[in-house]
mmCIF file of C-alpha atoms and ligand atoms in Angstrom:
data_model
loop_
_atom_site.group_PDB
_atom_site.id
_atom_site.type_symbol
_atom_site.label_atom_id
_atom_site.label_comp_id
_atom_site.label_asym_id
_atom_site.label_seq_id
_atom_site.Cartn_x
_atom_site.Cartn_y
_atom_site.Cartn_z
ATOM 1 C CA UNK D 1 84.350 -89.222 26.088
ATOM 2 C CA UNK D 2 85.897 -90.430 22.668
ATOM 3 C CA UNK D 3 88.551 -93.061 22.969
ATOM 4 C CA UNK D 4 91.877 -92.721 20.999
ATOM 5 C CA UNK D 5 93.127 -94.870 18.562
ATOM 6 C CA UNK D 6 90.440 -96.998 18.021
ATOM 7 C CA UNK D 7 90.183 -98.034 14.077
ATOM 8 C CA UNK D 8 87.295 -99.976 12.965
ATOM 9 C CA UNK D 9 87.472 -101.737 9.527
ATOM 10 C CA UNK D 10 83.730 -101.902 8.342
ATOM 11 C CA UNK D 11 82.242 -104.282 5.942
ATOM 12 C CA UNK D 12 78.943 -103.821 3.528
ATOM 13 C CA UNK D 13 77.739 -106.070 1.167
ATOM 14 C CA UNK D 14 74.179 -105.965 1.560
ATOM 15 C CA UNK D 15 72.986 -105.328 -1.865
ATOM 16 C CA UNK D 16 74.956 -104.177 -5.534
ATOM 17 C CA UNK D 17 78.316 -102.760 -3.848
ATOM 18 C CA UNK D 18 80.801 -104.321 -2.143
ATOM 19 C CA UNK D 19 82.746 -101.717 0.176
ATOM 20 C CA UNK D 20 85.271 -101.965 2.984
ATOM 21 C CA UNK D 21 86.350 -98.909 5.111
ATOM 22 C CA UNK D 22 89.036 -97.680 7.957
ATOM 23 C CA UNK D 23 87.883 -95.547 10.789
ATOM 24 C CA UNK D 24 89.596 -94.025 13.414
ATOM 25 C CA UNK D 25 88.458 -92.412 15.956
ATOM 26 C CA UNK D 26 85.401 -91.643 13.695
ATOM 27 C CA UNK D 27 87.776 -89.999 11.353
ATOM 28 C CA UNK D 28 88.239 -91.871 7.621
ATOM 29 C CA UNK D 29 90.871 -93.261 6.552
ATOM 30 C CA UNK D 30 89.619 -95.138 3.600
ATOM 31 C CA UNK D 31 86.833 -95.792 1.555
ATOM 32 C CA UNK D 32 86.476 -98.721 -1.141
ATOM 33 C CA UNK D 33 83.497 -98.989 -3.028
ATOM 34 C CA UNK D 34 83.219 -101.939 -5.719
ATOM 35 C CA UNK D 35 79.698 -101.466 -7.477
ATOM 36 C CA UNK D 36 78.684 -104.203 -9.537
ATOM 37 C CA UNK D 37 77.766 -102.943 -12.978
ATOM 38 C CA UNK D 38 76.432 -106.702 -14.469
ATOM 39 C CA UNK D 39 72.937 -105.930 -12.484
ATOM 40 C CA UNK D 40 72.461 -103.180 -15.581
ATOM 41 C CA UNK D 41 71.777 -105.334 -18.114
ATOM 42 C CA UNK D 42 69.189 -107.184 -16.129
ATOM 43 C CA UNK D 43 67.272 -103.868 -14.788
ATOM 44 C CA UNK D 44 67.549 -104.597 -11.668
ATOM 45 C CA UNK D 45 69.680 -106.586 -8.509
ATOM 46 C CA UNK D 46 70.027 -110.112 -9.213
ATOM 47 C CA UNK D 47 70.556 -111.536 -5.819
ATOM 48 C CA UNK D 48 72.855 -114.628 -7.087
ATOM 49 C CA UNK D 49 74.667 -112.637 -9.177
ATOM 50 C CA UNK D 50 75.264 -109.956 -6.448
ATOM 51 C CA UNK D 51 76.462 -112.539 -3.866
ATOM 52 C CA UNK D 52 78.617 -114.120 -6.643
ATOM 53 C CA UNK D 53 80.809 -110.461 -7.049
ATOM 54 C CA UNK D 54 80.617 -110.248 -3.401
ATOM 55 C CA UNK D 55 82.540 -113.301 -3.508
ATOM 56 C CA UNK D 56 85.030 -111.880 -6.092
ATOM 57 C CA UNK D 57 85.516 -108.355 -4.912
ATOM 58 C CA UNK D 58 85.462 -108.631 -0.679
ATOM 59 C CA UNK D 59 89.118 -109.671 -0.772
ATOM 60 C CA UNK D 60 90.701 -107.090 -3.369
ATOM 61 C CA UNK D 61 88.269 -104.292 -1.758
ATOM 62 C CA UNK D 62 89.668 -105.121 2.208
ATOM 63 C CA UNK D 63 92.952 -105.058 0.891
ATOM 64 C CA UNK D 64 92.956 -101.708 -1.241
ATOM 65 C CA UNK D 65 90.736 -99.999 1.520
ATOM 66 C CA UNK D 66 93.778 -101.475 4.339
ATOM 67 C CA UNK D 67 97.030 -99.958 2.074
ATOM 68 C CA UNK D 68 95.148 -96.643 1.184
ATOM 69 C CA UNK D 69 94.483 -96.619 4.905
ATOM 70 C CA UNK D 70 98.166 -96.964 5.398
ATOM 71 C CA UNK D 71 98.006 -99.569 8.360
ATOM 72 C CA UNK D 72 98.216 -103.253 8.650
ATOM 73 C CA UNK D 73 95.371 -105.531 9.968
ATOM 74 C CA UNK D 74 97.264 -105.920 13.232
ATOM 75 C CA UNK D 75 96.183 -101.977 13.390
ATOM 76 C CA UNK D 76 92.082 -102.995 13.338
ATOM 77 C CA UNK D 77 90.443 -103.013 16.738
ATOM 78 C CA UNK D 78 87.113 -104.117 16.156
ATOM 79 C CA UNK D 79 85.272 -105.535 12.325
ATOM 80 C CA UNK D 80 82.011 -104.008 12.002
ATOM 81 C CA UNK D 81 79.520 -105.567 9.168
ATOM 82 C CA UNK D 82 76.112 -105.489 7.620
ATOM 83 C CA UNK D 83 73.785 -107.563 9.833
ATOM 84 C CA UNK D 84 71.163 -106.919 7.740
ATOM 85 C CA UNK D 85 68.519 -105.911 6.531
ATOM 86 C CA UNK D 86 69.525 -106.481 2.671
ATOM 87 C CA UNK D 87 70.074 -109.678 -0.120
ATOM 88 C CA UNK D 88 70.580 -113.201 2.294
ATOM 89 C CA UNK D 89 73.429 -114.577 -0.225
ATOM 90 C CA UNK D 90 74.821 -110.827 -0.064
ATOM 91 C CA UNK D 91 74.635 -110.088 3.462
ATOM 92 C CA UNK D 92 75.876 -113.837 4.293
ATOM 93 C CA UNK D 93 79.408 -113.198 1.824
ATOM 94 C CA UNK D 94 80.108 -110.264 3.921
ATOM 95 C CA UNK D 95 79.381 -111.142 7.302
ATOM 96 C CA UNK D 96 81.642 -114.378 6.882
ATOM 97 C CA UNK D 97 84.420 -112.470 5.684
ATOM 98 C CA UNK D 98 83.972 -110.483 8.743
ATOM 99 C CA UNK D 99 83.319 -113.366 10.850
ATOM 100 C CA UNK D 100 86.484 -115.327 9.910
ATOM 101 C CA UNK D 101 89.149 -112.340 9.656
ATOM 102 C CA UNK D 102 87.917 -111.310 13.267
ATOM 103 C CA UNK D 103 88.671 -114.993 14.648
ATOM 104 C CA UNK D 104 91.928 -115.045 12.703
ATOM 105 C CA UNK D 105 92.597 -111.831 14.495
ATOM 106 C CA UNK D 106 91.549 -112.288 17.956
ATOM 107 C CA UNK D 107 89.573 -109.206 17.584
ATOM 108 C CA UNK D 108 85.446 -108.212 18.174
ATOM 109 C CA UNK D 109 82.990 -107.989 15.422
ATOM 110 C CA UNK D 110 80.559 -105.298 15.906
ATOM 111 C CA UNK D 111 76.869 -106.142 13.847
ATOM 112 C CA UNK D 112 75.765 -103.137 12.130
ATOM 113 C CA UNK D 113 72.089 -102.295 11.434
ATOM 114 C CA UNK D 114 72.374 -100.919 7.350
ATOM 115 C CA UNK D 115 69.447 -97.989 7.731
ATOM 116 C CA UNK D 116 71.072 -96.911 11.090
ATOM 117 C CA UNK D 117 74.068 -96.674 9.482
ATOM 118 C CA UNK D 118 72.780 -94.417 6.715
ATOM 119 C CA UNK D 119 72.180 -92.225 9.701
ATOM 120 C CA UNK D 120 75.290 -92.330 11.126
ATOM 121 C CA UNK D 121 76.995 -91.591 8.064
ATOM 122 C CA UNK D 122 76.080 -87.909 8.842
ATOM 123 C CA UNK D 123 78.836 -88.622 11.656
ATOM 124 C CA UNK D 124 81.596 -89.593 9.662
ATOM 125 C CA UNK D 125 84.863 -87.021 10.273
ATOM 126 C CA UNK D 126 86.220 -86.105 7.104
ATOM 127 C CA UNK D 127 86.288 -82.550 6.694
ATOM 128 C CA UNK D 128 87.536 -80.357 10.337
ATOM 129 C CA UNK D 129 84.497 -77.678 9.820
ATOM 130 C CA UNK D 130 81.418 -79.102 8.900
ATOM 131 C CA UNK D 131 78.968 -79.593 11.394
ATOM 132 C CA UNK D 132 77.248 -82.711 12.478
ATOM 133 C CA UNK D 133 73.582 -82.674 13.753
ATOM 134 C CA UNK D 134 72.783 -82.085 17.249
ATOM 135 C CA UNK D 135 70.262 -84.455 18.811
ATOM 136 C CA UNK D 136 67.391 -85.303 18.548
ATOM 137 C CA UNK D 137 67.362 -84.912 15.217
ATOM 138 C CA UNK D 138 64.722 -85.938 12.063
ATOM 139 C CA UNK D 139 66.043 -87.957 9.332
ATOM 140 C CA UNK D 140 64.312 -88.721 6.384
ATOM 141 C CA UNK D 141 66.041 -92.418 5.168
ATOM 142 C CA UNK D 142 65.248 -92.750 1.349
ATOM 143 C CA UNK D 143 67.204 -95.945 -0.159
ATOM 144 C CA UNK D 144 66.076 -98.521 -2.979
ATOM 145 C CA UNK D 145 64.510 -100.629 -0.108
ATOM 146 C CA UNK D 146 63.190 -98.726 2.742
ATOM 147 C CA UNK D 147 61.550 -94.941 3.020
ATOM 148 C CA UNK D 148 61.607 -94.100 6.408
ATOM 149 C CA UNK D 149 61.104 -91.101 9.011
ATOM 150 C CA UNK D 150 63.378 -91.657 11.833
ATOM 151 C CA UNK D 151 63.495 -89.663 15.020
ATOM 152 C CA UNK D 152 67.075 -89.919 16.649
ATOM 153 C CA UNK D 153 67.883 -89.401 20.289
ATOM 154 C CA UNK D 154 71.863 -90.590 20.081
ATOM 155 C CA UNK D 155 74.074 -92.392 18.150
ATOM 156 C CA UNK D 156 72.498 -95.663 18.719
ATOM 157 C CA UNK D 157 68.768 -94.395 20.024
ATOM 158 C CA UNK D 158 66.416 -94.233 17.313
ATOM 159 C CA UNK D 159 62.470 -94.842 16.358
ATOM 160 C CA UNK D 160 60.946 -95.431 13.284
ATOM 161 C CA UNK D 161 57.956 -92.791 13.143
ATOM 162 C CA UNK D 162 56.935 -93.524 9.581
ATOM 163 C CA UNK D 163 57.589 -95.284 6.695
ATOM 164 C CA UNK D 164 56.591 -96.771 3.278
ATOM 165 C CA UNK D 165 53.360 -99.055 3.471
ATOM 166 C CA UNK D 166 55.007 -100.592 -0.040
ATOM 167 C CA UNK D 167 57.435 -99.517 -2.454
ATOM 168 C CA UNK D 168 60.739 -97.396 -1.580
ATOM 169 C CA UNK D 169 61.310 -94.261 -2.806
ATOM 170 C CA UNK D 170 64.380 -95.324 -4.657
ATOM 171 C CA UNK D 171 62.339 -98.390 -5.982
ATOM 172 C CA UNK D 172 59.787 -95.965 -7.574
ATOM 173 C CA UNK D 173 62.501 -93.927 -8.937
ATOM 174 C CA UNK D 174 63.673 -97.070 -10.380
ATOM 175 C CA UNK D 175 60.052 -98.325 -11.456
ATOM 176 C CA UNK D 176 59.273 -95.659 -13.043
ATOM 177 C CA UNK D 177 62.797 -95.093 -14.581
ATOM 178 C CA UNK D 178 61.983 -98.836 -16.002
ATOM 179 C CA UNK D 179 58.713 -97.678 -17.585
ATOM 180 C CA UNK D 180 60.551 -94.554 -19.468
ATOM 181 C CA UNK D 181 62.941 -97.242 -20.871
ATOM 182 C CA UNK D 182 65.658 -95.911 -19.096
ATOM 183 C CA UNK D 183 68.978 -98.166 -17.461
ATOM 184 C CA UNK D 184 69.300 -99.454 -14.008
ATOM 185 C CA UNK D 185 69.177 -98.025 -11.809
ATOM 186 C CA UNK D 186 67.046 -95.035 -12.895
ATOM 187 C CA UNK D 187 67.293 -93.139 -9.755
ATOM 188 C CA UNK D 188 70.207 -90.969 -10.900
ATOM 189 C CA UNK D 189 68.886 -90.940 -14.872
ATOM 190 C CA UNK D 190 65.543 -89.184 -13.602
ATOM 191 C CA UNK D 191 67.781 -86.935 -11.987
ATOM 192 C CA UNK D 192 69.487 -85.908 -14.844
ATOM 193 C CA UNK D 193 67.216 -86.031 -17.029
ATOM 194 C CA UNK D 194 64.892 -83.838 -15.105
ATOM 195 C CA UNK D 195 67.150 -80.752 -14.901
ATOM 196 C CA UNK D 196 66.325 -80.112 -18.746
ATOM 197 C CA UNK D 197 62.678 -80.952 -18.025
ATOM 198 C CA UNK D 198 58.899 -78.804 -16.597
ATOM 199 C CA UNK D 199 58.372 -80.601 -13.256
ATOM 200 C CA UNK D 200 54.817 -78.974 -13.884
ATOM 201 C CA UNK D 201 53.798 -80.390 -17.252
ATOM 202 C CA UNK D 202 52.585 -83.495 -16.142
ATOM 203 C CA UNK D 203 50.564 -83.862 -12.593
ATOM 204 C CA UNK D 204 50.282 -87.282 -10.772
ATOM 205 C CA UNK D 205 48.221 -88.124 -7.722
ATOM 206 C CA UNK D 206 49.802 -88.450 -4.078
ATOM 207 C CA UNK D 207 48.720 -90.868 -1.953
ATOM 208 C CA UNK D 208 46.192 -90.055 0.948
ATOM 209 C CA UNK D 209 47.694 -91.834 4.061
ATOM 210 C CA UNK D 210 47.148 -89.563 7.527
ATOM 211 C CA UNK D 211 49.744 -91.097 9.456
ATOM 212 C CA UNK D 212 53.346 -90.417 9.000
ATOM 213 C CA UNK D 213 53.809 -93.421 6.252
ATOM 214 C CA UNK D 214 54.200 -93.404 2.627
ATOM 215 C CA UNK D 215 53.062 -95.035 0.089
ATOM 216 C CA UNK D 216 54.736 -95.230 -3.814
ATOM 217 C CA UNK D 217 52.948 -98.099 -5.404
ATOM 218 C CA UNK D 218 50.425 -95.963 -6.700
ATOM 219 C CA UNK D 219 51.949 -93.640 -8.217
ATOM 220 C CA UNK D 220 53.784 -95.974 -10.347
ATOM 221 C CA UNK D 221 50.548 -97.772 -11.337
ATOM 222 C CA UNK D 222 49.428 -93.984 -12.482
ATOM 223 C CA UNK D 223 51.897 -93.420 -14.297
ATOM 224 C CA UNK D 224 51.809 -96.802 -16.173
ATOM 225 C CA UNK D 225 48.310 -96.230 -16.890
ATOM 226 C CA UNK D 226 49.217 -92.843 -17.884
ATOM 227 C CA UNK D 227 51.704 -94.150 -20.109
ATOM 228 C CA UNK D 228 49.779 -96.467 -21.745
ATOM 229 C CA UNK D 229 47.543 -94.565 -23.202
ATOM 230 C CA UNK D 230 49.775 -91.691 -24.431
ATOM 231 C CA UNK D 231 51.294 -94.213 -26.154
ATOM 232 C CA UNK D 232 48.127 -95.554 -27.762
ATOM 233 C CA UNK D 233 47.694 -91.917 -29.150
ATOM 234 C CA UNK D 234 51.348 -91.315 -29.684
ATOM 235 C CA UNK D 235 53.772 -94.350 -30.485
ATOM 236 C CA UNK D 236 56.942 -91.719 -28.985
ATOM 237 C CA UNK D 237 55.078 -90.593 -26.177
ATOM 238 C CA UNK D 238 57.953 -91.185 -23.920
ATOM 239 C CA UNK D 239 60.901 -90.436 -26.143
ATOM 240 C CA UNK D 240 59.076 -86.750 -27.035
ATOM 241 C CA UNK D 241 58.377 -86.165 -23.365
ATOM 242 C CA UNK D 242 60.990 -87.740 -21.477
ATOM 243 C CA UNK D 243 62.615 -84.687 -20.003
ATOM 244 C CA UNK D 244 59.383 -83.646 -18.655
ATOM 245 C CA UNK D 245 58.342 -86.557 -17.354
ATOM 246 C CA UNK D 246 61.592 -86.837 -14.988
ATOM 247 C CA UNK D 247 61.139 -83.633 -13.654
ATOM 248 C CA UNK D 248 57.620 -84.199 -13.263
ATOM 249 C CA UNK D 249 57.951 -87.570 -11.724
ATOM 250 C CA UNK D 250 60.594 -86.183 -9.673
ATOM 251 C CA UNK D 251 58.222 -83.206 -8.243
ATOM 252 C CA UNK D 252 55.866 -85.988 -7.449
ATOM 253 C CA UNK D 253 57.967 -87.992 -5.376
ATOM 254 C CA UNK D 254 59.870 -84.921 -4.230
ATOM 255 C CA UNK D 255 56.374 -83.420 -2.652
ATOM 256 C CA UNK D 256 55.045 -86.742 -1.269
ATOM 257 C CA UNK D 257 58.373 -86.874 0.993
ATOM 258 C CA UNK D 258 58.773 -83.561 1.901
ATOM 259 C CA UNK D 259 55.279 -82.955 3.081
ATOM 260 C CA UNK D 260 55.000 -86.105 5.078
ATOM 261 C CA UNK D 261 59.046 -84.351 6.495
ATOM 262 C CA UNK D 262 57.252 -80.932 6.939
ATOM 263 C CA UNK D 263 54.004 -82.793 9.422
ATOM 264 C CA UNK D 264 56.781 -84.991 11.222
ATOM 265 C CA UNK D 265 58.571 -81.905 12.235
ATOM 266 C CA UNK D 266 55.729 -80.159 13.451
ATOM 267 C CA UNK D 267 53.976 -83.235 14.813
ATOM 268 C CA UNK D 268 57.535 -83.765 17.120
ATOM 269 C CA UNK D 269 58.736 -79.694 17.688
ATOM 270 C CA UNK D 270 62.332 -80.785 16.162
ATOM 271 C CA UNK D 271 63.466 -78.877 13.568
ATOM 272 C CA UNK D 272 67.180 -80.149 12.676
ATOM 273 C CA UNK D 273 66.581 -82.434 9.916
ATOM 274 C CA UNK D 274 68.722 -84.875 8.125
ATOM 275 C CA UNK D 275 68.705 -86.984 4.621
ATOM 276 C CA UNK D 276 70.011 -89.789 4.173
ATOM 277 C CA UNK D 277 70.247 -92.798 1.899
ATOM 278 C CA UNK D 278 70.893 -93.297 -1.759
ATOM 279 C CA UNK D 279 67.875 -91.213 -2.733
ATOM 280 C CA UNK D 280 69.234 -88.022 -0.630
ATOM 281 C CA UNK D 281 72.040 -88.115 -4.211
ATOM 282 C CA UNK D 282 69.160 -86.426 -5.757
ATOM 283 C CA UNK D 283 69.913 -83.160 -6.717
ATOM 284 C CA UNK D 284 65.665 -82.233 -6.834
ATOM 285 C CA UNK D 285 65.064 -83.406 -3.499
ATOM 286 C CA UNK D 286 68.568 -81.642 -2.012
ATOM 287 C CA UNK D 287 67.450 -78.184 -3.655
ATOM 288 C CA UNK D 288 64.109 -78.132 -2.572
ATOM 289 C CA UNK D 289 64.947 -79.590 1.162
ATOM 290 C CA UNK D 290 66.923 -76.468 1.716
ATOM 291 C CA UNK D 291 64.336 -74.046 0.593
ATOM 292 C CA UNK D 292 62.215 -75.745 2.443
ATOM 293 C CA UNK D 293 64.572 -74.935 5.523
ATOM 294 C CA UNK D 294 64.889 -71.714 5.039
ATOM 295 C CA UNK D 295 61.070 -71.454 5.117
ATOM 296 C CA UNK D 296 60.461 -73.072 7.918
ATOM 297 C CA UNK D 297 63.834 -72.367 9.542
ATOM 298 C CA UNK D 298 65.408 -75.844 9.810
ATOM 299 C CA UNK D 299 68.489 -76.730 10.370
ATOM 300 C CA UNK D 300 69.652 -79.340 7.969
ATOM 301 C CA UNK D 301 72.315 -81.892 7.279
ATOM 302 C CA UNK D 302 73.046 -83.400 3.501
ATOM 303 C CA UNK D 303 75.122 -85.865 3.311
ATOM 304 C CA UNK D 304 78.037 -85.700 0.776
ATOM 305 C CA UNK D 305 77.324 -87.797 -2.214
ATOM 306 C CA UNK D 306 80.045 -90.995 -1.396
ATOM 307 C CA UNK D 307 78.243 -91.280 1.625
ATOM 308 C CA UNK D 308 74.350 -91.208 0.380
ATOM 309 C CA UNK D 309 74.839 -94.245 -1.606
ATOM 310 C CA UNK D 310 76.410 -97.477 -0.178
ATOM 311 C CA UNK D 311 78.879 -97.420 1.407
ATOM 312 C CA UNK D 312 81.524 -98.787 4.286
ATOM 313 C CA UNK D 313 82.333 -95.595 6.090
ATOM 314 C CA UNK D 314 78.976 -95.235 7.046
ATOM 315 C CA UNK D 315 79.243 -98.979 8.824
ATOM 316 C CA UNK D 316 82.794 -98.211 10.292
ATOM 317 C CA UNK D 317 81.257 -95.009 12.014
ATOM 318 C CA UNK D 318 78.389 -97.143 13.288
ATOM 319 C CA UNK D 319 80.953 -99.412 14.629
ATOM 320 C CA UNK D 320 83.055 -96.742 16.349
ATOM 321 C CA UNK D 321 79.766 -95.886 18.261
ATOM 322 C CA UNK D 322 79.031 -99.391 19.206
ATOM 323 C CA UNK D 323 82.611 -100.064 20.343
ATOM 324 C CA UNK D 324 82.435 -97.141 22.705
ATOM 325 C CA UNK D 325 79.594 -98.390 24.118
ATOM 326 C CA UNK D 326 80.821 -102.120 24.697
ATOM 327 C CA UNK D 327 77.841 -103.043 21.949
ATOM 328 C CA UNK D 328 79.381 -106.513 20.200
ATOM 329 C CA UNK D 329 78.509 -109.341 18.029
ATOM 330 C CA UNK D 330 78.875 -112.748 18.268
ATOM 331 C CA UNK D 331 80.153 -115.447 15.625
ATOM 332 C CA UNK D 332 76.948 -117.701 16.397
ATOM 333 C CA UNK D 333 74.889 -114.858 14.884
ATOM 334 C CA UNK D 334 73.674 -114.997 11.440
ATOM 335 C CA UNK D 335 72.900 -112.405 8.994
ATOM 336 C CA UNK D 336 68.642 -110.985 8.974
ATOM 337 C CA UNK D 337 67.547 -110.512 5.589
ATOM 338 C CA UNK D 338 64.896 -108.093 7.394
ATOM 339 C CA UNK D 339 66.285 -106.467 10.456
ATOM 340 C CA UNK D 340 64.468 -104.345 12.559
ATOM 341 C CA UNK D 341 65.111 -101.561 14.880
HETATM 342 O O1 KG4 Z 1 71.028 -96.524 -0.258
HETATM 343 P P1 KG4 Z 1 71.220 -97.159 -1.589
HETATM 344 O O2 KG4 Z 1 72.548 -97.001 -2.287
HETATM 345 O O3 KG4 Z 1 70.921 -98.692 -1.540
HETATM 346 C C1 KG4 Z 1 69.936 -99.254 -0.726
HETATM 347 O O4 KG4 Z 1 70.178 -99.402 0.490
HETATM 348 O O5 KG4 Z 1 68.848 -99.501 -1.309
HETATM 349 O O6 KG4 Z 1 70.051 -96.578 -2.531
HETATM 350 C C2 KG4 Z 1 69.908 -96.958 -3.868
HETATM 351 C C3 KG4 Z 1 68.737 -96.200 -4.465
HETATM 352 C C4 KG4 Z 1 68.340 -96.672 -5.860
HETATM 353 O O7 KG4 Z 1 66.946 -96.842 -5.899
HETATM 354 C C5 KG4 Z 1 68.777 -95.514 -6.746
HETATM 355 O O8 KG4 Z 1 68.010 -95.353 -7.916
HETATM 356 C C6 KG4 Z 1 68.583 -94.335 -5.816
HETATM 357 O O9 KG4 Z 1 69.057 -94.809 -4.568
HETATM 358 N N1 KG4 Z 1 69.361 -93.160 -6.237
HETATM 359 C C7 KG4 Z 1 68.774 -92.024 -6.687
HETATM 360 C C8 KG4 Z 1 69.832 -91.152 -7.030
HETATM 361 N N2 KG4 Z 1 71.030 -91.791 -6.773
HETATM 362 C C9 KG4 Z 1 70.700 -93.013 -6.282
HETATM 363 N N3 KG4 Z 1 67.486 -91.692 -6.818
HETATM 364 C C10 KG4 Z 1 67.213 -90.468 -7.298
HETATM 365 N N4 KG4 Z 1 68.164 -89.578 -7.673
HETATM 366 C C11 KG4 Z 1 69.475 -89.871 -7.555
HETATM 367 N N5 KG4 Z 1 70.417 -88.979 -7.912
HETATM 368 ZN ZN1 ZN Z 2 71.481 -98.487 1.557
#
């Protein structure tokens, strides 16, 4: 049984953005992402420097994200933020915004788990006719910091049945982006880049783990290797092969998830499967998921690109499911760099 009128502002600043979003009744209202572009020039997150913006951008992002919602604060029920896991300085700026604006307001704070919420983001109403998973569902997570294979019961029921042993998929996207001399992050330039490129040009080893984990470190230490010694025979190497090298990167990661997908569905006899995560942007991995499905006759769920990425919404929603089930924080708690669930 849904409640009515409940709106949930939700607050994430666990990493590089800084977003606030209205929810109600599990239907958006508003969205604000602020992503901080001074990480660029640094190829990669700098934690101070991402907690400083945090700092700078929370208040003008709650604000916008309240008027585009057209309400006032006296409107919010419940403020639901990042808990963790992500950046301490990060997580810490958003979760005592959240802290003090629910105290000035009298109202509950809800502590959001970021991974579950990349989940739940597949629950977010915005558009009447498309349809959300049914449980239990698969979801492969694939972020800059975690690669997981989650099997979900309900909203707020979940296990981890596999996951990286050591680098994220997003982080070897971003690794290896690094290593082509491309900009941070070099998740989306791989993408891009591979469209014009021959995914089969260039073959890299996958990792041999039986379980359902994964593993990505290796494959960037191939390819540095690989690299290397291109290089040492031609100076361009990379510049005369970069398209293919994207797409065939790209394949490489691509397979190594979707195989490990492929034995958790038959190890567990579900077959509606879900991405999620910044990595589920990539246009590769969204293409061959749904051939995939038709293969094997899945029935899948892609997120819409605002919500693969970072993002509020996808804590709001979270928060409209733990509100409904009585599930709140407490202003004694403090932020876990790495949460667990
Ligand atoms: O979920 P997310 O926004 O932040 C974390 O929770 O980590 O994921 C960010 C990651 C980065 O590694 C970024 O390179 C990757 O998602 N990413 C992509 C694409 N868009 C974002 N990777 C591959 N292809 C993309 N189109
Ligand atoms: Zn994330």
């Amino acid at each position: 049984m849904k409640h009515k009128n409940i709106t949930i502002l939700g607050i994430e600043s666990s990493c590089d953005e800084t977003s606030a979003a209205l929810i109600k009744d599990g239907k958006i209202l508003a969205n604000i992402i602020a992503t901080q572009k001074i990480h660029e020039t640094f190829g990669g997150v700098v934690p101070e420097l991402a907690s400083r913006a945090h700092q700078i951008n929370i208040v003008p992002a709650v604000k916008i994200a309240i008027e585009k919602a057209n309400c006032s604060v006296n409107d919010i029920d419940a403020i639901a933020y990042t808990r963790g896991p992500g950046l301490m300085g990060a997580l810490l700026v958003g979760a005592s915004f959240a802290k003090a604006m629910a105290l000035a307001l009298q109202i509950p704070l809800i502590e959001v788990h970021h991974m579950q919420a990349h989940i739940l983001a597949h629950f977010i109403e915005d558009d009447e006719n498309k349809p959300k998973p049914q449980f239990p569902f698969l979801c492969l997570t694939v972020s800059g910091g975690h690669t997981q294979i989650v099997r979900v019961d309900d909203y707020l029921k979940m296990k981890i049945i596999g996951e990286t042993i050591d680098d994220a998929a997003g982080e070897a996207f971003d690794k290896v982006a690094k290593l082509l001399k491309l900009p941070y992050p070099g998740g989306p330039w791989i993408d891009k880049l591979a469209q014009h490129g021959n995914p089969e040009r260039f073959v890299f080893p996958h990792p041999q783990i039986k379980n359902l984990d994964f593993s990505f470190s290796g494959l960037k230490t191939s390819i540095l290797y690989f690299l290397q010694n291109e290089t040492l025979k031609d100076a361009n190497f990379i510049e005369h092969n970069k398209a293919d090298l994207c797409a065939s990167v790209q394949k490489t990661i691509i397979d190594i998830l979707l195989s490990k997908l492929q034995k958790a569905a038959k190890i567990t006899g579900i077959n509606t499967i879900a991405l999620a995560g910044g990595v589920s942007a990539n246009s590769g991995l969204r293409n061959q998921l749904q051939m995939l499905a038709q293969k094997n006759k899945w029935n899948i769920f892609i997120p819409k690109f605002e919500y693969c990425t970072d993002n509020a919404a996808m804590i709001a929603i979270t928060g409209y499911y733990k509100y409904l089930n009585n599930d709140f924080g407490a202003q004694h708690h403090a932020p876990f760099a790495r949460y667990t669930f």
